[in-house]
PDB file of C-alpha atoms in Angstrom:
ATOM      1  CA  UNK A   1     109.528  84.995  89.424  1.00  0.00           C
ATOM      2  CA  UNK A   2     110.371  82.012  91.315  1.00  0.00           C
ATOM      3  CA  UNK A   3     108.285  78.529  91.334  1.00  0.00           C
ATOM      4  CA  UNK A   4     107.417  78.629  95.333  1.00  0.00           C
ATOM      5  CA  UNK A   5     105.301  75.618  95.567  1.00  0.00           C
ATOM      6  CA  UNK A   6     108.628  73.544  94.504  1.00  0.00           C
ATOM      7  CA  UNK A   7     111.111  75.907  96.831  1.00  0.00           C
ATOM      8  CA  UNK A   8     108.226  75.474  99.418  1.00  0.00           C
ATOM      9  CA  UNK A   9     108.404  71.485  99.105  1.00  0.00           C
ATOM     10  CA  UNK A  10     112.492  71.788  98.744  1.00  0.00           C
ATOM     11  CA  UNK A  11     112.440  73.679 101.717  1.00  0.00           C
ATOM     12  CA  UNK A  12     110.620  70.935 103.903  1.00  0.00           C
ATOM     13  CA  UNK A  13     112.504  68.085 102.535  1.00  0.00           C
ATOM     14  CA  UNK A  14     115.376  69.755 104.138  1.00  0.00           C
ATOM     15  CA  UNK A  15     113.461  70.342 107.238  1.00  0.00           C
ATOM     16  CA  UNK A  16     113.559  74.254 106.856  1.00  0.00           C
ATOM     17  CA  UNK A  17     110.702  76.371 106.893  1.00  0.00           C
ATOM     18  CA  UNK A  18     109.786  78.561 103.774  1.00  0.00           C
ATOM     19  CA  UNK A  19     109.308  82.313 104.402  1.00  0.00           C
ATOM     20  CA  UNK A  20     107.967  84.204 101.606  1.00  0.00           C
ATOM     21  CA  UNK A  21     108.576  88.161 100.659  1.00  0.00           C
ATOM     22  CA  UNK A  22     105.433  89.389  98.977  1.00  0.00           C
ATOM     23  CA  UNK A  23     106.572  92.830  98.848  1.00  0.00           C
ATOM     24  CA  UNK A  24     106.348  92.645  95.291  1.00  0.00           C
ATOM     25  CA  UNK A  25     103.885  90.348  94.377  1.00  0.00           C
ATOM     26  CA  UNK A  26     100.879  91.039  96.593  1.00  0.00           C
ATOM     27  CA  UNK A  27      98.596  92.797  94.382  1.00  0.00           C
ATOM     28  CA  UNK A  28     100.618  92.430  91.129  1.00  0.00           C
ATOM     29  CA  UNK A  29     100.394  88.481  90.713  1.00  0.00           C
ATOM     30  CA  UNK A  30      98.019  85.637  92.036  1.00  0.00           C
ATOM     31  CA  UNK A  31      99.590  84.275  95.431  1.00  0.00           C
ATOM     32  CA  UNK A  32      98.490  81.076  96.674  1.00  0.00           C
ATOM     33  CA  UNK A  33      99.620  80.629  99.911  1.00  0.00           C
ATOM     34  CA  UNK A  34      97.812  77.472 100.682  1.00  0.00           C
ATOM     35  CA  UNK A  35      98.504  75.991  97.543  1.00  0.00           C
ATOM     36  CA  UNK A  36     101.905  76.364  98.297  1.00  0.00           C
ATOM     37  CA  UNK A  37     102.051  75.238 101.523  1.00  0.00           C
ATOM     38  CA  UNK A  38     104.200  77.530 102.486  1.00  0.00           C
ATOM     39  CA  UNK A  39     104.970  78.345 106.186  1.00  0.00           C
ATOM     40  CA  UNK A  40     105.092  81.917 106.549  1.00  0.00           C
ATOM     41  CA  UNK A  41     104.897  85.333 104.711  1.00  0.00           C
ATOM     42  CA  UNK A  42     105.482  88.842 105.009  1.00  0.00           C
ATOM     43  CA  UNK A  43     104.462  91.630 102.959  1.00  0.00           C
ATOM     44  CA  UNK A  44     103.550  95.477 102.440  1.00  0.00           C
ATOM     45  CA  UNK A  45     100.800  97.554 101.432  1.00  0.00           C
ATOM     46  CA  UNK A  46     101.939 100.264 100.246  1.00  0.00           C
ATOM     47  CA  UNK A  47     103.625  98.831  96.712  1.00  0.00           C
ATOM     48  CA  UNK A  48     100.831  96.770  94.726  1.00  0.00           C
ATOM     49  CA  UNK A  49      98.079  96.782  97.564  1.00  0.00           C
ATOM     50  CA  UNK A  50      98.292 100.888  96.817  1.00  0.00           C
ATOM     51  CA  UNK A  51      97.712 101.760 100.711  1.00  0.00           C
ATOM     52  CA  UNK A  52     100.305 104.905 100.024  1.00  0.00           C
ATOM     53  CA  UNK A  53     103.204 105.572 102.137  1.00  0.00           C
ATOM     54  CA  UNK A  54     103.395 104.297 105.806  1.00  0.00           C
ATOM     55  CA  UNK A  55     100.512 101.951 104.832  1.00  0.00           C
ATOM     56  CA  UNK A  56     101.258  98.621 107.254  1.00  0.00           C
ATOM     57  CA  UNK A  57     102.855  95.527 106.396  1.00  0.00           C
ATOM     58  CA  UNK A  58     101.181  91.966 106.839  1.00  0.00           C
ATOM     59  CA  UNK A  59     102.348  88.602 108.110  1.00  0.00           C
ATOM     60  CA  UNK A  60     100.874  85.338 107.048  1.00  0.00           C
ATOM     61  CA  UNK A  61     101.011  82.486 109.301  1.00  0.00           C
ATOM     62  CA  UNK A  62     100.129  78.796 108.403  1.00  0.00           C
ATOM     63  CA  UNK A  63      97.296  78.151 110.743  1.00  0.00           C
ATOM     64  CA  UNK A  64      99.298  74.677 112.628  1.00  0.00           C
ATOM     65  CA  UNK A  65     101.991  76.715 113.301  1.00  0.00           C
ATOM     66  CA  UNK A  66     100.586  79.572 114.640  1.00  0.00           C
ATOM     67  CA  UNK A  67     100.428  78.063 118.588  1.00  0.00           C
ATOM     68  CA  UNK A  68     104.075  76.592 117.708  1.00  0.00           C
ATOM     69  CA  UNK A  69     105.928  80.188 117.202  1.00  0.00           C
ATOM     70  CA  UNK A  70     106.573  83.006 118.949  1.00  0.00           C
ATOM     71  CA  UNK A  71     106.755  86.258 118.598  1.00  0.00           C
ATOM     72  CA  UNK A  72     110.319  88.072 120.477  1.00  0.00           C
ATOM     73  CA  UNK A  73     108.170  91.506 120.900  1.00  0.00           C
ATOM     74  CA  UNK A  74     105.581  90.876 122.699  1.00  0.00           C
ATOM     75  CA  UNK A  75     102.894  93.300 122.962  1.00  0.00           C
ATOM     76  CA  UNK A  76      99.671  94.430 124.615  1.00  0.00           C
ATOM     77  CA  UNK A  77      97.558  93.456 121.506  1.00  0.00           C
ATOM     78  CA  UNK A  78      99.014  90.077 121.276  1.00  0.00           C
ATOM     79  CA  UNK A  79      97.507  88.653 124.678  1.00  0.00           C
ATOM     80  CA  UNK A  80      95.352  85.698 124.935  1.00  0.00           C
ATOM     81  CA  UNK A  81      92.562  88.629 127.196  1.00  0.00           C
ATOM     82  CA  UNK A  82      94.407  91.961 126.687  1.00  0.00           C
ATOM     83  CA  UNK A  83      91.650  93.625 129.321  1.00  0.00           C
ATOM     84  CA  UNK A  84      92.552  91.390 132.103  1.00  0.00           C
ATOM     85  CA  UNK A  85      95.761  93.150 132.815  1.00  0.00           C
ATOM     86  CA  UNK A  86      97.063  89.736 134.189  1.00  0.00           C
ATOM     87  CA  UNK A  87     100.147  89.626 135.851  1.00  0.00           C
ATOM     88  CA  UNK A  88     101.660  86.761 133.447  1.00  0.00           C
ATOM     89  CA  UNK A  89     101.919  87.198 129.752  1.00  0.00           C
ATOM     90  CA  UNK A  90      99.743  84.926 127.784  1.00  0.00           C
ATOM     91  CA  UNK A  91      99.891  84.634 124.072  1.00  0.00           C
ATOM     92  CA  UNK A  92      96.504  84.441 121.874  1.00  0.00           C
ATOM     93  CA  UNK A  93      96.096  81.160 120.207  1.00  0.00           C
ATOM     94  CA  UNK A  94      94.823  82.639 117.071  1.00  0.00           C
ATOM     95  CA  UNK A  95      96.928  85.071 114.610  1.00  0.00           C
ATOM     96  CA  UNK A  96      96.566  87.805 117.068  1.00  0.00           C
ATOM     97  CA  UNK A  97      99.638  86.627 118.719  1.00  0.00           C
ATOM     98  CA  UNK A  98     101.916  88.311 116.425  1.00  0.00           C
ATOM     99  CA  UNK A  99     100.389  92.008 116.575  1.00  0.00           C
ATOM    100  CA  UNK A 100     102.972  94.052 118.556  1.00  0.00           C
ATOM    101  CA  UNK A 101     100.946  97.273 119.851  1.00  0.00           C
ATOM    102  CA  UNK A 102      98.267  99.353 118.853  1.00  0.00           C
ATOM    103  CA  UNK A 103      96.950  99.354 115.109  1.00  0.00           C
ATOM    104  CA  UNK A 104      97.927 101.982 113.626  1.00  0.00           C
ATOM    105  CA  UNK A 105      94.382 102.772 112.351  1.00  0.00           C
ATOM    106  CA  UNK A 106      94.960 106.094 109.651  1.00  0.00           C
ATOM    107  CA  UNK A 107      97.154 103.740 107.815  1.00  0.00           C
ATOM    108  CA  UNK A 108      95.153 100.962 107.961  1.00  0.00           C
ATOM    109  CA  UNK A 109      91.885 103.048 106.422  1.00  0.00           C
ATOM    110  CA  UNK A 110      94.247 103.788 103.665  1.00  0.00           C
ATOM    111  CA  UNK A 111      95.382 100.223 103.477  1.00  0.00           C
ATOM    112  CA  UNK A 112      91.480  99.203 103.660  1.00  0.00           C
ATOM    113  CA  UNK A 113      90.799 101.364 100.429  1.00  0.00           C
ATOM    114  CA  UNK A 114      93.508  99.763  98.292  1.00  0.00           C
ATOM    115  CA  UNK A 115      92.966  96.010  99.148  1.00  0.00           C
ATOM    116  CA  UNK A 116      89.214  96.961  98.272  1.00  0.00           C
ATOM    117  CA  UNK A 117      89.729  98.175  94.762  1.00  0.00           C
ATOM    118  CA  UNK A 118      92.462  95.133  94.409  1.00  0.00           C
ATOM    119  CA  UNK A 119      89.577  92.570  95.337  1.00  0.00           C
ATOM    120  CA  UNK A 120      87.152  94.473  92.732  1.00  0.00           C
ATOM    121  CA  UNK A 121      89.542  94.292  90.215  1.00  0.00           C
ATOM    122  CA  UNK A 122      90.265  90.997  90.286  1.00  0.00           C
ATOM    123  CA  UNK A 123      94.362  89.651  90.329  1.00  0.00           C
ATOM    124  CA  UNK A 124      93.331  87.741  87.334  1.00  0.00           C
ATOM    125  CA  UNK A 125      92.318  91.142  85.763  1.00  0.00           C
ATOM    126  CA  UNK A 126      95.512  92.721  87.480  1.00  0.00           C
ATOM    127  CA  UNK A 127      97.728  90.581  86.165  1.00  0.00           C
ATOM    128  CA  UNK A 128      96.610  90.681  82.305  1.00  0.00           C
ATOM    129  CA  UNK A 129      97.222  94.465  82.606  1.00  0.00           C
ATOM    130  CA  UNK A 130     100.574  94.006  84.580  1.00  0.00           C
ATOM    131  CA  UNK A 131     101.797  91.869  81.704  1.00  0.00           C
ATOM    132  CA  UNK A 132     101.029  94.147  78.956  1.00  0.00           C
ATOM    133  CA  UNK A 133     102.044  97.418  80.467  1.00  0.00           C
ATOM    134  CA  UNK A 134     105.338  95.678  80.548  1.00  0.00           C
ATOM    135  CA  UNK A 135     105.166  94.326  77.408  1.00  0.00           C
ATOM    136  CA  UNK A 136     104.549  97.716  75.853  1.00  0.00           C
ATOM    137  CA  UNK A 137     107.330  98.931  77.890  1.00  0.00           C
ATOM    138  CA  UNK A 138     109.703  95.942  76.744  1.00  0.00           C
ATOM    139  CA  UNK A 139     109.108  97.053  73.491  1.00  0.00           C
ATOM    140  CA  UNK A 140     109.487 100.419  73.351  1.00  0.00           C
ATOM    141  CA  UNK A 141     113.258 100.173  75.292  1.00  0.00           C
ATOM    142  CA  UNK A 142     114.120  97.587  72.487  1.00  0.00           C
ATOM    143  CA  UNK A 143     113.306  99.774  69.829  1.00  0.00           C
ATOM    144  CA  UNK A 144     115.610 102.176  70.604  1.00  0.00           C
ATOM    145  CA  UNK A 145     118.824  99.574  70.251  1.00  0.00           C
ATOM    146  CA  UNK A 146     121.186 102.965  69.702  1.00  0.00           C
ATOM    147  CA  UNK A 147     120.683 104.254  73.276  1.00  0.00           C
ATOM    148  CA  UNK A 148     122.225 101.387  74.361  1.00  0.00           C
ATOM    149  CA  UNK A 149     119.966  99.541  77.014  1.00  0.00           C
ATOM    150  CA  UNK A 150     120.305  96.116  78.004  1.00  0.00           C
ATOM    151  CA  UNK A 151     116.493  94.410  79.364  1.00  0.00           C
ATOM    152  CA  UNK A 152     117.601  92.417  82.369  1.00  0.00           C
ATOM    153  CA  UNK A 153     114.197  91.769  83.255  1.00  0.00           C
ATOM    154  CA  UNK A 154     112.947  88.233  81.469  1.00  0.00           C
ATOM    155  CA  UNK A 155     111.370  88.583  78.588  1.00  0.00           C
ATOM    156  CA  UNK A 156     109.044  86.085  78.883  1.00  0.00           C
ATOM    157  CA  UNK A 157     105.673  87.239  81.347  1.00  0.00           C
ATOM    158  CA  UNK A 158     105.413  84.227  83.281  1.00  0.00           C
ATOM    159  CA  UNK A 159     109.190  85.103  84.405  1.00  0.00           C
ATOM    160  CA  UNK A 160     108.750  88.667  85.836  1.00  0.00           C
ATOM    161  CA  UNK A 161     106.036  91.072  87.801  1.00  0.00           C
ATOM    162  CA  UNK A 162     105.379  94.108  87.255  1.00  0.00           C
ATOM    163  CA  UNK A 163     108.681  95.775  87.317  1.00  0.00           C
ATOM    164  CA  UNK A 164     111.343  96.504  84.603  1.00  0.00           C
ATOM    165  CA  UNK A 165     114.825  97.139  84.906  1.00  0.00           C
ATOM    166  CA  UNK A 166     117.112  98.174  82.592  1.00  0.00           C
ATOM    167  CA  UNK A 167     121.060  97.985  82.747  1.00  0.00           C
ATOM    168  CA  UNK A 168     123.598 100.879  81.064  1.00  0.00           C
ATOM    169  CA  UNK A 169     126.286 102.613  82.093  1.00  0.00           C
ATOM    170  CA  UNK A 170     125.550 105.892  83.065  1.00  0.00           C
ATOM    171  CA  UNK A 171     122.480 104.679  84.948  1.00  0.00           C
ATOM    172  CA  UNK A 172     122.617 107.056  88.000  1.00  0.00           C
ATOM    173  CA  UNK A 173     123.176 109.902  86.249  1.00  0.00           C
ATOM    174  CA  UNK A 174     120.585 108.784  83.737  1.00  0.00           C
ATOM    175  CA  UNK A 175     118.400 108.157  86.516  1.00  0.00           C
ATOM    176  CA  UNK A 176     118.539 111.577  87.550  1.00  0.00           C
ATOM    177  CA  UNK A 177     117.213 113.142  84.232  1.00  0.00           C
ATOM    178  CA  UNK A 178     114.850 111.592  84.319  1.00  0.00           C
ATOM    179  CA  UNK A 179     113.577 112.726  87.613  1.00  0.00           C
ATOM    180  CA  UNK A 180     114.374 115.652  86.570  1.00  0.00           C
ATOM    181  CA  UNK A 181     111.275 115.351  83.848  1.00  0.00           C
ATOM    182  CA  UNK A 182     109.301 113.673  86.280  1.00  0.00           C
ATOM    183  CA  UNK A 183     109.845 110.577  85.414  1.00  0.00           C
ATOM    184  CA  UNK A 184     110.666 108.706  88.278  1.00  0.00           C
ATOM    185  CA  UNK A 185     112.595 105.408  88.274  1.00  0.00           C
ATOM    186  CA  UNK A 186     114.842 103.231  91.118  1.00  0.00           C
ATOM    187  CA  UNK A 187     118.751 103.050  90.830  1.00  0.00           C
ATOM    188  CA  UNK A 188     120.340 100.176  91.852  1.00  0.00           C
ATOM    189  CA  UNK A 189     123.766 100.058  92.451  1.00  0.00           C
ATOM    190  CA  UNK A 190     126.019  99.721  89.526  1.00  0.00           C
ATOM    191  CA  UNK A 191     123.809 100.278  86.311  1.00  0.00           C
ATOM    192  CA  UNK A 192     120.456  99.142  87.104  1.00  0.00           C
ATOM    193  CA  UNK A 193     117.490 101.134  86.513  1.00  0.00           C
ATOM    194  CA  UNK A 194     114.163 100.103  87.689  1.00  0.00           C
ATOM    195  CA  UNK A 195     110.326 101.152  86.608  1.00  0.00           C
ATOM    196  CA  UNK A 196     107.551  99.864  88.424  1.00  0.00           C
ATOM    197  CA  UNK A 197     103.900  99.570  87.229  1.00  0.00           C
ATOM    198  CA  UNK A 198     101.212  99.792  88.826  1.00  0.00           C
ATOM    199  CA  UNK A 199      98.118  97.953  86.948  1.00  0.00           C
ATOM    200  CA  UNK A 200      95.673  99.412  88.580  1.00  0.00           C
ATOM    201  CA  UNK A 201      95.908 102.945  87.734  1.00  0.00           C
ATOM    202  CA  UNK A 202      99.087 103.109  85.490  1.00  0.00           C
ATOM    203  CA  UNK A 203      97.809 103.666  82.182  1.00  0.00           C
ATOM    204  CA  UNK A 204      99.371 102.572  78.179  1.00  0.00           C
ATOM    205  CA  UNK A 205      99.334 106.555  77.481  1.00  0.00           C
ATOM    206  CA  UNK A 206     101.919 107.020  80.501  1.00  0.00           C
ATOM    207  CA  UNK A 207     103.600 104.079  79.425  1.00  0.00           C
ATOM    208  CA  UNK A 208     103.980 105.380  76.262  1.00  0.00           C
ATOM    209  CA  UNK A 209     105.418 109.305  77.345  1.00  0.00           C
ATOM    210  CA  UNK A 210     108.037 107.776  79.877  1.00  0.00           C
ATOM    211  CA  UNK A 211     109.679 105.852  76.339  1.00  0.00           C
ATOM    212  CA  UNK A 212     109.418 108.888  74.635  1.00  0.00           C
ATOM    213  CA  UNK A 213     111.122 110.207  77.727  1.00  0.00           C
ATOM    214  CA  UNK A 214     113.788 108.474  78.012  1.00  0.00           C
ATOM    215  CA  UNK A 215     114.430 108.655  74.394  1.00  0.00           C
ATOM    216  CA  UNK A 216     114.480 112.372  74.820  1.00  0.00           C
ATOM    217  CA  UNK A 217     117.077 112.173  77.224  1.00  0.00           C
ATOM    218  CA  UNK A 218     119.304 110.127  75.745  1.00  0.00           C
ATOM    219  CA  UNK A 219     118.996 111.985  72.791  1.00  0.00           C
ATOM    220  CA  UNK A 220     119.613 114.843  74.071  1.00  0.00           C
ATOM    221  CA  UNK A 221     122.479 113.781  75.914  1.00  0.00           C
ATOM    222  CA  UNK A 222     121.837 116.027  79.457  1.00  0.00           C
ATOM    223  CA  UNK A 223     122.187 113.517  81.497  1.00  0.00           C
ATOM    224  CA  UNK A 224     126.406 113.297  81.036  1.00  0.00           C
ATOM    225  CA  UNK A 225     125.916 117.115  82.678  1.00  0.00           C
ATOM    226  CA  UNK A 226     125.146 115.520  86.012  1.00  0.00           C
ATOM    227  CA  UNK A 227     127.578 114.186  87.997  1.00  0.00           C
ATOM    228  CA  UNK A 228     127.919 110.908  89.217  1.00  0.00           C
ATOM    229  CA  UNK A 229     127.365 111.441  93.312  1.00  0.00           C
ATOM    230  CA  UNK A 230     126.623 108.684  95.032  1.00  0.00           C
ATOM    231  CA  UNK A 231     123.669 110.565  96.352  1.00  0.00           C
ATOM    232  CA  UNK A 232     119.762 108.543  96.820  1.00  0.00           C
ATOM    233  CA  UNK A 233     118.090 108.132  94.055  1.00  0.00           C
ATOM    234  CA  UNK A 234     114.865 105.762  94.418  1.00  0.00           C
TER     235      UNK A 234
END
């Protein structure tokens, strides 16, 4: 992980804003936007917020420059009275500026559900688990130095979220069998793959059967049975 509030204050000394990705981070680790200062920020709900698939993504506007930017897609939602079908676009002066159309409200219920459960769990809470269901992970992959993985992901918790990714040769195809037991990981282009995990309902039994997974299959050695295709696999 990065330190923000010192990019954030780089950032301005050049005169540039800071835009933050919380694609990975909302939900996983505390985020302190204001504390930061940063300028803007853009995230999903679907990854650690646990809306499920098609769940929205958000936007986070520092409140002085909200009246200062503009949004380039204009839409009905984003006018200053929406219902008085004027003839001349006027932007809100609050947030609502930057909503394009129409809500799309099924996702957001789903979205709604997820952020609720976050908030009862408490980051704080989130996080603790985060860092040792990673930990346990960690140490599992390095005690199994013969199958040859390297742990690109720092070592030390304040350094990473709540994803691990491991580096080998082989990785797609490895990749693969694993899927293939259910098990599923990200490949990244070369030899990169990636587990995510979830605090909030990922549990240290899991944890422990996708090790024992992937020491089964590299025991076994199936995965050099399936070829290398540049096929998706994430």
């Amino acid at each position: 992980m990065l330190d923000a509030r010192a990019i954030t204050a780089l950032a301005h000394e050049r005169g540039a804003y800071a835009v933050w990705d919380l694609a990975h981070s909302a939900g996983s680790v505390p985020v302190d936007l204001n504390g930061w200062n940063a300028d803007l920020a853009v995230g999903c709900t679907y990854k650690y917020l646990n809306g499920g698939p098609g769940s929205p993504g958000f936007l986070y506007v520092r409140s002085d420059l909200i009246e200062a930017l503009e949004q380039p897609i204009a839409g009905w939602f984003s006018h200053a009275n929406q219902f008085a079908m004027a003839e001349q676009y006027e932007p809100a002066s609050s947030i609502r500026r930057f909503v394009v159309g129409t809500p799309p409200m099924l996702s957001l219920v789903g979205a709604a559900c997820g952020i609720e459960v976050t908030l009862e769990a408490g980051i704080d809470a989130i996080r603790a688990k985060s860092i040792a269901l990673t930990e346990t992970f960690i140490d599992g992959i390095s005690g199994m130095p013969e199958h040859g993985f390297t742990v690109v992901t720092p070592l030390d918790p304040a350094g990473r979220g709540s994803h691990v990714t491991l580096a080998r040769d082989n990785a797609l195809q490895i990749s693969k069998a694993l899927r293939a037991r259910h098990l599923i990981p990200d490949f990244r282009s070369p030899n990169l793959i990636r587990f995510g995990f979830a605090p909030l309902y990922t549990t240290f039994d899991e944890v422990d059967r996708a090790i024992a997974t992937i020491g089964s299959v590299m025991d076994s050695g199936e995965y050099l049975t399936i070829p290398a295709s540049s096929d998706r696999v994430t």
